[in-house]
Short mmCIF file of C-alpha atoms in Angstrom, two decimals:
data_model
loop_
_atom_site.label_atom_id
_atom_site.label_comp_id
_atom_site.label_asym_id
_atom_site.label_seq_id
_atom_site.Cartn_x
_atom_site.Cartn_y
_atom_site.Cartn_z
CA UNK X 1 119.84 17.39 -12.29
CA UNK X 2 122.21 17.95 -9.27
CA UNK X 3 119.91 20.41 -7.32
CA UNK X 4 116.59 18.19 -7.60
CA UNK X 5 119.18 15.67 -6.12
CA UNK X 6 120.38 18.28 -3.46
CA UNK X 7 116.61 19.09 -2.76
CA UNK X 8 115.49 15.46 -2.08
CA UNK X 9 118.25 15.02 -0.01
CA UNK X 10 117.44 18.11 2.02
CA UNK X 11 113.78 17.16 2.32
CA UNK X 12 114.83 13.93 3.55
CA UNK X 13 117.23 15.11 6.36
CA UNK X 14 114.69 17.01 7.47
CA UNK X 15 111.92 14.30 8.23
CA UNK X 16 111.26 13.33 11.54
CA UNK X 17 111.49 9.98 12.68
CA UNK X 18 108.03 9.45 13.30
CA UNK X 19 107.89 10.31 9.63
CA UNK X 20 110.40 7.56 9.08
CA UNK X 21 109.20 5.09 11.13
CA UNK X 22 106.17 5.97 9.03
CA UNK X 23 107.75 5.11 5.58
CA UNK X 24 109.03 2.16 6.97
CA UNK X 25 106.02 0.81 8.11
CA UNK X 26 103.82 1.66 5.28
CA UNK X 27 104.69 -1.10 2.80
CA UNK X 28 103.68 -3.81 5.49
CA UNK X 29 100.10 -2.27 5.80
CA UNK X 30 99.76 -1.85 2.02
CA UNK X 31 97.87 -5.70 1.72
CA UNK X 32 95.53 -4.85 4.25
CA UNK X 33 93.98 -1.97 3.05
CA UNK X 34 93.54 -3.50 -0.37
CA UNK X 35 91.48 -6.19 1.02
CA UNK X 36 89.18 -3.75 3.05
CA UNK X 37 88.55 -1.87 -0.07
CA UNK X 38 87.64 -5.34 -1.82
CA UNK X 39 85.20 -6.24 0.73
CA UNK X 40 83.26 -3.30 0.75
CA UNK X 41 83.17 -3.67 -2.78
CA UNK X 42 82.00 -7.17 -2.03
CA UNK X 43 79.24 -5.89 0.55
CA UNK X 44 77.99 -3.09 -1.63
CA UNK X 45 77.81 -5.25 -4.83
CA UNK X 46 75.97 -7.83 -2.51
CA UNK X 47 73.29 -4.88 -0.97
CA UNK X 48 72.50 -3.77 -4.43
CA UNK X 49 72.36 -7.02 -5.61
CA UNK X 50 69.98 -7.81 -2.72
CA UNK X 51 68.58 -4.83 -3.61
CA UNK X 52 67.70 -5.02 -7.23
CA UNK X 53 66.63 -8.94 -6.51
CA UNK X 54 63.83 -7.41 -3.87
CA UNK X 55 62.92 -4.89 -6.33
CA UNK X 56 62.29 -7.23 -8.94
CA UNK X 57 61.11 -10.28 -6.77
CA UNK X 58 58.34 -6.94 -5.68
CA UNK X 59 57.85 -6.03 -9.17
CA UNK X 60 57.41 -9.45 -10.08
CA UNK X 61 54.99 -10.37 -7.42
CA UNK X 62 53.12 -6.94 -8.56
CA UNK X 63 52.68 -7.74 -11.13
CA UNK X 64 50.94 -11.92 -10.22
CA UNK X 65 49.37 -9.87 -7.88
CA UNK X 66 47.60 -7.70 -10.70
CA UNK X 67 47.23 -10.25 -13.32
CA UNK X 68 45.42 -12.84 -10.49
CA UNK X 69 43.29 -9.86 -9.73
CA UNK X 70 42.37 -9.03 -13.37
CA UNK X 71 42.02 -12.58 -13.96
CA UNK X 72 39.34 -12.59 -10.62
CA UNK X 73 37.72 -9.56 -11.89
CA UNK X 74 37.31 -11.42 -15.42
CA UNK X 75 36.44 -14.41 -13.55
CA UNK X 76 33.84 -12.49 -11.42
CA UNK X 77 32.86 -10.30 -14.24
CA UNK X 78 31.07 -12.87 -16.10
CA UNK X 79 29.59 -15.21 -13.58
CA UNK X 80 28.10 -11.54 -12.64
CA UNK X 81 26.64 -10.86 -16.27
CA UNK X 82 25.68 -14.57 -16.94
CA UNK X 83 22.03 -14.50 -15.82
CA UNK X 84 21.42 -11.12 -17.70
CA UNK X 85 23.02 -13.17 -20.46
CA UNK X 86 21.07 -16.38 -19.69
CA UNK X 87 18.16 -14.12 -20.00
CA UNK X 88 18.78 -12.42 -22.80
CA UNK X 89 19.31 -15.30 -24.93
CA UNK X 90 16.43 -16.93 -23.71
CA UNK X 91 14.38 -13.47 -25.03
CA UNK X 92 15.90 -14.01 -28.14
CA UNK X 93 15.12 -17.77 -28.59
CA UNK X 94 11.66 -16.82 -27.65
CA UNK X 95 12.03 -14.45 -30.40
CA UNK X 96 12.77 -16.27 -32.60
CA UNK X 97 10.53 -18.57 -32.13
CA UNK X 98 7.72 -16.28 -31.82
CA UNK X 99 8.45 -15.17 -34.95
CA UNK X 100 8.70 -18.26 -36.62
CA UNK X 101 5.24 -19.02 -35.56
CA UNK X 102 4.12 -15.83 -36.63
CA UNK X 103 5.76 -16.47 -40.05
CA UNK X 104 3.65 -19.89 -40.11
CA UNK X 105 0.35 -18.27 -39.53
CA UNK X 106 1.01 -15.83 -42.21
CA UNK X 107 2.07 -18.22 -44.28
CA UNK X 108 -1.18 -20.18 -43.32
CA UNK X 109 -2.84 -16.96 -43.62
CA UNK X 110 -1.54 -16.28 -47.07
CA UNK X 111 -2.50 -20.05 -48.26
CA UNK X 112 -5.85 -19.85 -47.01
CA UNK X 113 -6.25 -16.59 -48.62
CA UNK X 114 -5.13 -17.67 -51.79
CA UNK X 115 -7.20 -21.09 -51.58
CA UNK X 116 -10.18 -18.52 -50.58
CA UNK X 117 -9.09 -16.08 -53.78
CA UNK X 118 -9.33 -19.02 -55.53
CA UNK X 119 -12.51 -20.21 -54.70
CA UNK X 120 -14.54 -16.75 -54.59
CA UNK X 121 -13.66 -16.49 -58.30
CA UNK X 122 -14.56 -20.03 -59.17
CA UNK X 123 -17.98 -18.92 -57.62
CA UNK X 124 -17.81 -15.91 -59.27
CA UNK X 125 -17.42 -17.30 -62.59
CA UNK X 126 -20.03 -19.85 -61.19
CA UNK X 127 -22.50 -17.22 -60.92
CA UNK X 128 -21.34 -15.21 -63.90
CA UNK X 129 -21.86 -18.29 -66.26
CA UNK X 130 -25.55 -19.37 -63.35
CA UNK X 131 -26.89 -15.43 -64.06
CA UNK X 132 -26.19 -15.44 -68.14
CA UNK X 133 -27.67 -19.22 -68.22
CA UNK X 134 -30.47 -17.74 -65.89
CA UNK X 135 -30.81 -14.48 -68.07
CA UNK X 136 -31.04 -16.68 -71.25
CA UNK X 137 -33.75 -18.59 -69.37
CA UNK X 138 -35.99 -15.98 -68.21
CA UNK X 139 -35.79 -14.25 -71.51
CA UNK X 140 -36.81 -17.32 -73.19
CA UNK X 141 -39.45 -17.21 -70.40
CA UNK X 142 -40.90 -14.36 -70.59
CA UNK X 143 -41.30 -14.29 -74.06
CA UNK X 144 -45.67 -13.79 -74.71
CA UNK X 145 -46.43 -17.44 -76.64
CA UNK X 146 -50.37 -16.33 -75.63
CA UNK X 147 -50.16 -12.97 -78.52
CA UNK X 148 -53.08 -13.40 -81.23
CA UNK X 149 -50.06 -11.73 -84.09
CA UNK X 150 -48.18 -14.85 -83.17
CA UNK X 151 -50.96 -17.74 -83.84
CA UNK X 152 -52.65 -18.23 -80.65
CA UNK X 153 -56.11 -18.83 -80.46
CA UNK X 154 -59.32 -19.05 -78.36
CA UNK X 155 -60.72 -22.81 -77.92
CA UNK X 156 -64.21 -21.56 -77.80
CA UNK X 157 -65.54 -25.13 -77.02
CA UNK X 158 -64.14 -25.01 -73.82
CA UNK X 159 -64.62 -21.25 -72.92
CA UNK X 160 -67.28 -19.69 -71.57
CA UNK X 161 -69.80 -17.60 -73.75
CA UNK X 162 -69.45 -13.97 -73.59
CA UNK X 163 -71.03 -11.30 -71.38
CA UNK X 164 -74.07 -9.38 -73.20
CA UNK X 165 -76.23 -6.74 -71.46
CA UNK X 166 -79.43 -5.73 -72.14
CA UNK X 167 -78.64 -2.58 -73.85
CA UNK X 168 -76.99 -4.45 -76.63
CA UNK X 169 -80.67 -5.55 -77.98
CA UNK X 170 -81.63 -2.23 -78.70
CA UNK X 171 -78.55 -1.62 -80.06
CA UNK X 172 -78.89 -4.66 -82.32
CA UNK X 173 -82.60 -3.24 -82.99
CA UNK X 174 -81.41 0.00 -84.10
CA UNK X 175 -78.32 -1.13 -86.12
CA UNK X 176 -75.71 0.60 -83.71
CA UNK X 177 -72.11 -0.78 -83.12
CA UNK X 178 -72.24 -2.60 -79.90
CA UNK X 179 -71.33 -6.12 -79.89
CA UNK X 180 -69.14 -7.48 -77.56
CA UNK X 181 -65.65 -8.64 -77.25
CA UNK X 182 -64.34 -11.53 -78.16
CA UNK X 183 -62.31 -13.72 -76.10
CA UNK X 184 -59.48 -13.42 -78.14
CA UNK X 185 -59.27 -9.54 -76.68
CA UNK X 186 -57.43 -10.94 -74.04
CA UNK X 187 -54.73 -12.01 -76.47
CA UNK X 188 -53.90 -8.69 -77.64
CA UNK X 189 -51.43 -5.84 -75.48
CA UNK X 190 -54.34 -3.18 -75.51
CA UNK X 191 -55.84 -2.42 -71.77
CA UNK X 192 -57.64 0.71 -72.30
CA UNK X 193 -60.89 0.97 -70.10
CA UNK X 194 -63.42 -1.59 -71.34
CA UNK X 195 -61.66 -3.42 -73.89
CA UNK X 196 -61.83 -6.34 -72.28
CA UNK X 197 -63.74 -9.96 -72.63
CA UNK X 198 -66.37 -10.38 -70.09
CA UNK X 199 -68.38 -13.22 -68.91
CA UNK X 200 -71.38 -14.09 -67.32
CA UNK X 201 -71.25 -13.64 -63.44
CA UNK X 202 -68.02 -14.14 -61.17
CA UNK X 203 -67.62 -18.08 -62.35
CA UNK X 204 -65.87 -18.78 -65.38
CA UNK X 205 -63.41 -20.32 -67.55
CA UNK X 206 -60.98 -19.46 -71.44
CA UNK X 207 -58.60 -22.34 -72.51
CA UNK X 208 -56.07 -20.59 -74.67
CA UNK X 209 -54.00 -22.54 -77.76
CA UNK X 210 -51.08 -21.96 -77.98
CA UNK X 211 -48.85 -22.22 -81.59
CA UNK X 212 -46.61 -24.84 -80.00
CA UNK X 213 -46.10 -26.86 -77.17
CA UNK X 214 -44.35 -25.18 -74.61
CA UNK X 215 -43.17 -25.88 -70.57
CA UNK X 216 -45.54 -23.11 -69.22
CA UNK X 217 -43.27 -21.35 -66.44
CA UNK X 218 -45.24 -18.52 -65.52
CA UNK X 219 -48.73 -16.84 -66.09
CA UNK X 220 -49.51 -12.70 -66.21
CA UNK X 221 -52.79 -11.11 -65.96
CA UNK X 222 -52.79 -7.37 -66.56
CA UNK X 223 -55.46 -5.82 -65.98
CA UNK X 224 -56.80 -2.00 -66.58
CA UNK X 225 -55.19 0.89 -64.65
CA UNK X 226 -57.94 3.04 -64.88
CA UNK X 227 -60.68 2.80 -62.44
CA UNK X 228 -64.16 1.65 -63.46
CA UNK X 229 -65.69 4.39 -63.71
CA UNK X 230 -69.33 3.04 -62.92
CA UNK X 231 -68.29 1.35 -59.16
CA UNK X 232 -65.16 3.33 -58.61
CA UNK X 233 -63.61 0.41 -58.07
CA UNK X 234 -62.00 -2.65 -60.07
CA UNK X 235 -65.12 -4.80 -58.78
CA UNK X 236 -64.73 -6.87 -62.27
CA UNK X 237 -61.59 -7.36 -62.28
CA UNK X 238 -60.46 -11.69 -61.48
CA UNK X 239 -59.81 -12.30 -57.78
CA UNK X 240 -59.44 -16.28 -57.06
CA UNK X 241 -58.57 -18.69 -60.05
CA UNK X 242 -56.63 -21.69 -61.41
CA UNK X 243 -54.23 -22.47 -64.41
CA UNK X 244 -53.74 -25.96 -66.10
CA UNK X 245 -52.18 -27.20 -68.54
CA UNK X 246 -54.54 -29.57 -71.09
CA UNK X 247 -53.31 -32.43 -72.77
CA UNK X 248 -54.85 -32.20 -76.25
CA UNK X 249 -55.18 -36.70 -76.99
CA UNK X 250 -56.11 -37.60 -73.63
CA UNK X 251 -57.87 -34.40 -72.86
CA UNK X 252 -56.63 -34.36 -69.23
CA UNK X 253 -55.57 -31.87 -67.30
CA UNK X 254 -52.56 -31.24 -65.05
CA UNK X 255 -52.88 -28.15 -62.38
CA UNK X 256 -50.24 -25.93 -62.18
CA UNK X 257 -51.33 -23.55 -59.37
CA UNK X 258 -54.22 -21.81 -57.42
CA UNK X 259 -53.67 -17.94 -57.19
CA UNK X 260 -55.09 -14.77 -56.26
CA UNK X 261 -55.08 -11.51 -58.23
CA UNK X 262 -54.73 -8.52 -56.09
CA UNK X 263 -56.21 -5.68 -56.78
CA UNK X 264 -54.19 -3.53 -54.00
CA UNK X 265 -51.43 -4.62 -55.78
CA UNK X 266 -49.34 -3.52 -59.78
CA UNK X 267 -52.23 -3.84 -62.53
CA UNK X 268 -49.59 -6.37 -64.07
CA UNK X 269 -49.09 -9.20 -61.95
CA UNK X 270 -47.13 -12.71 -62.94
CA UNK X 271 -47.97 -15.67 -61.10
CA UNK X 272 -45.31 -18.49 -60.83
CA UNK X 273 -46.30 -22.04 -62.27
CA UNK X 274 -45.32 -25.22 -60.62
CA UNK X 275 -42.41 -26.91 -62.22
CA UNK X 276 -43.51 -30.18 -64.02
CA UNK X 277 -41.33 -31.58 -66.98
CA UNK X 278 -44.62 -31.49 -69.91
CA UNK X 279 -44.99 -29.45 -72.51
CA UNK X 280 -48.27 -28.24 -73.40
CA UNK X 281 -50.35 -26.22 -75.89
CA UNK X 282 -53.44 -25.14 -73.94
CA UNK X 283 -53.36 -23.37 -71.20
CA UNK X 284 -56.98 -23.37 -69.35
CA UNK X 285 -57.79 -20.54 -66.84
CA UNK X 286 -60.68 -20.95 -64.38
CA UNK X 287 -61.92 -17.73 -62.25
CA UNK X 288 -63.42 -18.78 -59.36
CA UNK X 289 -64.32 -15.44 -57.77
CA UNK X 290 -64.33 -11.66 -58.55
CA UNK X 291 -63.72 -8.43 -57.04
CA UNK X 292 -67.29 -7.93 -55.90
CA UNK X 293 -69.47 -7.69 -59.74
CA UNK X 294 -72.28 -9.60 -59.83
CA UNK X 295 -73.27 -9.54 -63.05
CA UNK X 296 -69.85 -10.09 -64.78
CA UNK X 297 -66.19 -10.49 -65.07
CA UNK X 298 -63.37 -8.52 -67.07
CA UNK X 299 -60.11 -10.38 -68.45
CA UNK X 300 -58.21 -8.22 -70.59
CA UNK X 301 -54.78 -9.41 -70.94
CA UNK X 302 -53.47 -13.10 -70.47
CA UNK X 303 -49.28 -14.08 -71.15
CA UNK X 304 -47.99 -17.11 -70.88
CA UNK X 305 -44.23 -17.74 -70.54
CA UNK X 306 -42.04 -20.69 -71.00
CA UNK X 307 -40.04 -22.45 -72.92
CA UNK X 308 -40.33 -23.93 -75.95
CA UNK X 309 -39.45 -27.87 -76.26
CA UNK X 310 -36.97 -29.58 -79.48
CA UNK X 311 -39.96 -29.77 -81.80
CA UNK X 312 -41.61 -26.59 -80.75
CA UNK X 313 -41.49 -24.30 -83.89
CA UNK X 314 -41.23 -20.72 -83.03
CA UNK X 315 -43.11 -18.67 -85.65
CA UNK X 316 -40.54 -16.32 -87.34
CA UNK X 317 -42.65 -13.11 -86.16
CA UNK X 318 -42.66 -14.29 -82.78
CA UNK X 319 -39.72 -12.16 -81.67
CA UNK X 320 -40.79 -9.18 -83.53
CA UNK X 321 -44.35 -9.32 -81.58
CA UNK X 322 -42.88 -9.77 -78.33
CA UNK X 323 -40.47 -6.53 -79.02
CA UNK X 324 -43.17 -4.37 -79.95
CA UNK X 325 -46.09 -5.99 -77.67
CA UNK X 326 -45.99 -2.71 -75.35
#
């Protein structure tokens, strides 16, 4: 303890008395320098204060800066896009309402289609139930009521007389087989060459009865397909005549057409009556003209078609005749 005493002691005799006046002089300035250091403290707190408060007063204004901008851009963005958008929605409206129309007209389309559907098979049924009605009828038609198997006859009153040539006197002389034939020939489905009823020049007439009353509809006339062999051509055969129907108690008659048979044309021709609500049960057939002949006239096979009224009685071998007729 006593030489660290001794050795400050020295040390301190040996200071100089600037160092002294040093010592001495040191505790006044002590307050000063303390203060100094505070207000740099002070200034340098301030700067970075300023400092940090102009960074973030920057930052901040940045930052408004960018968001102004972004909200200009979004601002400008879709004042930009709003006539392509405009546009666009107007394309689609237009669209739409194209396509609504078009769903209209198919829809129209559809209905119509359906209504005609509809209608095309109401006519078809139409016709379906027009051609079996129309079938019926023509069948009934066309049935032969002028057969000789069936009951009809030859009113001989009112028909003219029958073709004879001279040969059939010496026939008669010599007892050969040559008489004529009858007028009921042309009730019977045979039209070979020459088996036929003939009359007297190109004028002439044969009122058929019939076995029942009947609405005549139509007439045929068949005649042969063979050529005659003695003009090489159907010179006999009927050219211009007329049908009628006869009423049997007033003994009037009621025309039913004027017609021509054609010789160009089928050997079986059937000639359309008019339509006239009777029924009768002779039919009368006038030729008027032939195919060139003087001396006579062939016939050799008459139908007549129609239809049958309430009390007509079909005979019960009618059908059968008419199958087997050909």
């Amino acid at each position: 303890m006593e030489t660290r005493s001794q050795g400050r002691l020295r040390a301190l005799q040996q200071r100089t008395p600037e160092e002294h006046s040093g010592e001495e002089a040191g505790p006044s300035q002590l307050p000063r320098n303390g203060q100094s250091n505070t207000l740099q403290k002070k200034r340098l707190f301030t700067i970075l204060l300023t400092v940090v408060a102009a960074f973030i007063v920057g930052f901040s204004g940045a930052c408004v800066a960018r968001m102004g901008q972004e909200r200009q851009e979004q601002k400008v963005l879709p004042e930009q896009c709003l006539p392509e958008v405009v546009a666009t929605r107007n394309r689609l409206a237009g669209l739409q309402d194209q396509n609504a129309k078009m769903l209209q007209e198919y829809r129209e389309v559809v209905a119509l289609l359906t209504d005609k559907i509809s209608t095309l098979k109401k006519e078809l049924q139409d016709t379906r139930d027009t051609v079996s009605i129309n079938c019926f009828k023509k069948s009934q038609q066309m049935l032969d009521w002028a057969l000789k198997s069936t009951g009809a006859t030859i009113d001989l009153e009112r028909s003219s007389e029958t073709y004879t040539w001279d040969g059939m006197r010496l026939c008669r002389l010599f007892w050969l087989p040559c008489t004529p034939n009858t007028p009921d020939t042309i009730l019977q489905p045979d039209v070979s060459l020459g088996n036929c009823w003939a009359f007297q020049g190109s004028r002439g007439q044969v009122v058929i009865r019939l076995p029942a009353k009947i609405r005549a509809a139509m007439v045929t006339i068949i005649h042969t397909s063979e050529m005659d062999s003695e003009l090489g051509k159907f010179s006999s055969a009927p050219r211009d005549f007329t049908i009628s129907g006869v009423d049997e108690e007033k003994e009037t008659e009621t025309l039913l057409g004027t017609f021509t048979y054609a010789v160009q044309k089928e050997p079986m021709q059937t000639f359309p009556l008019q339509e006239i609500p009777r029924a009768f049960q002779f039919i009368k057939i006038v030729i008027h003209s032939n195919w060139g002949n003087p001396e006579y006239t062939c016939i050799y096979w008459v139908q007549v078609h129609g239809r049958g009224t309430a009390t007509s009685h079909w005979p019960e071998d009618m059908s059968s005749a008419n199958k087997n007729k050909k």
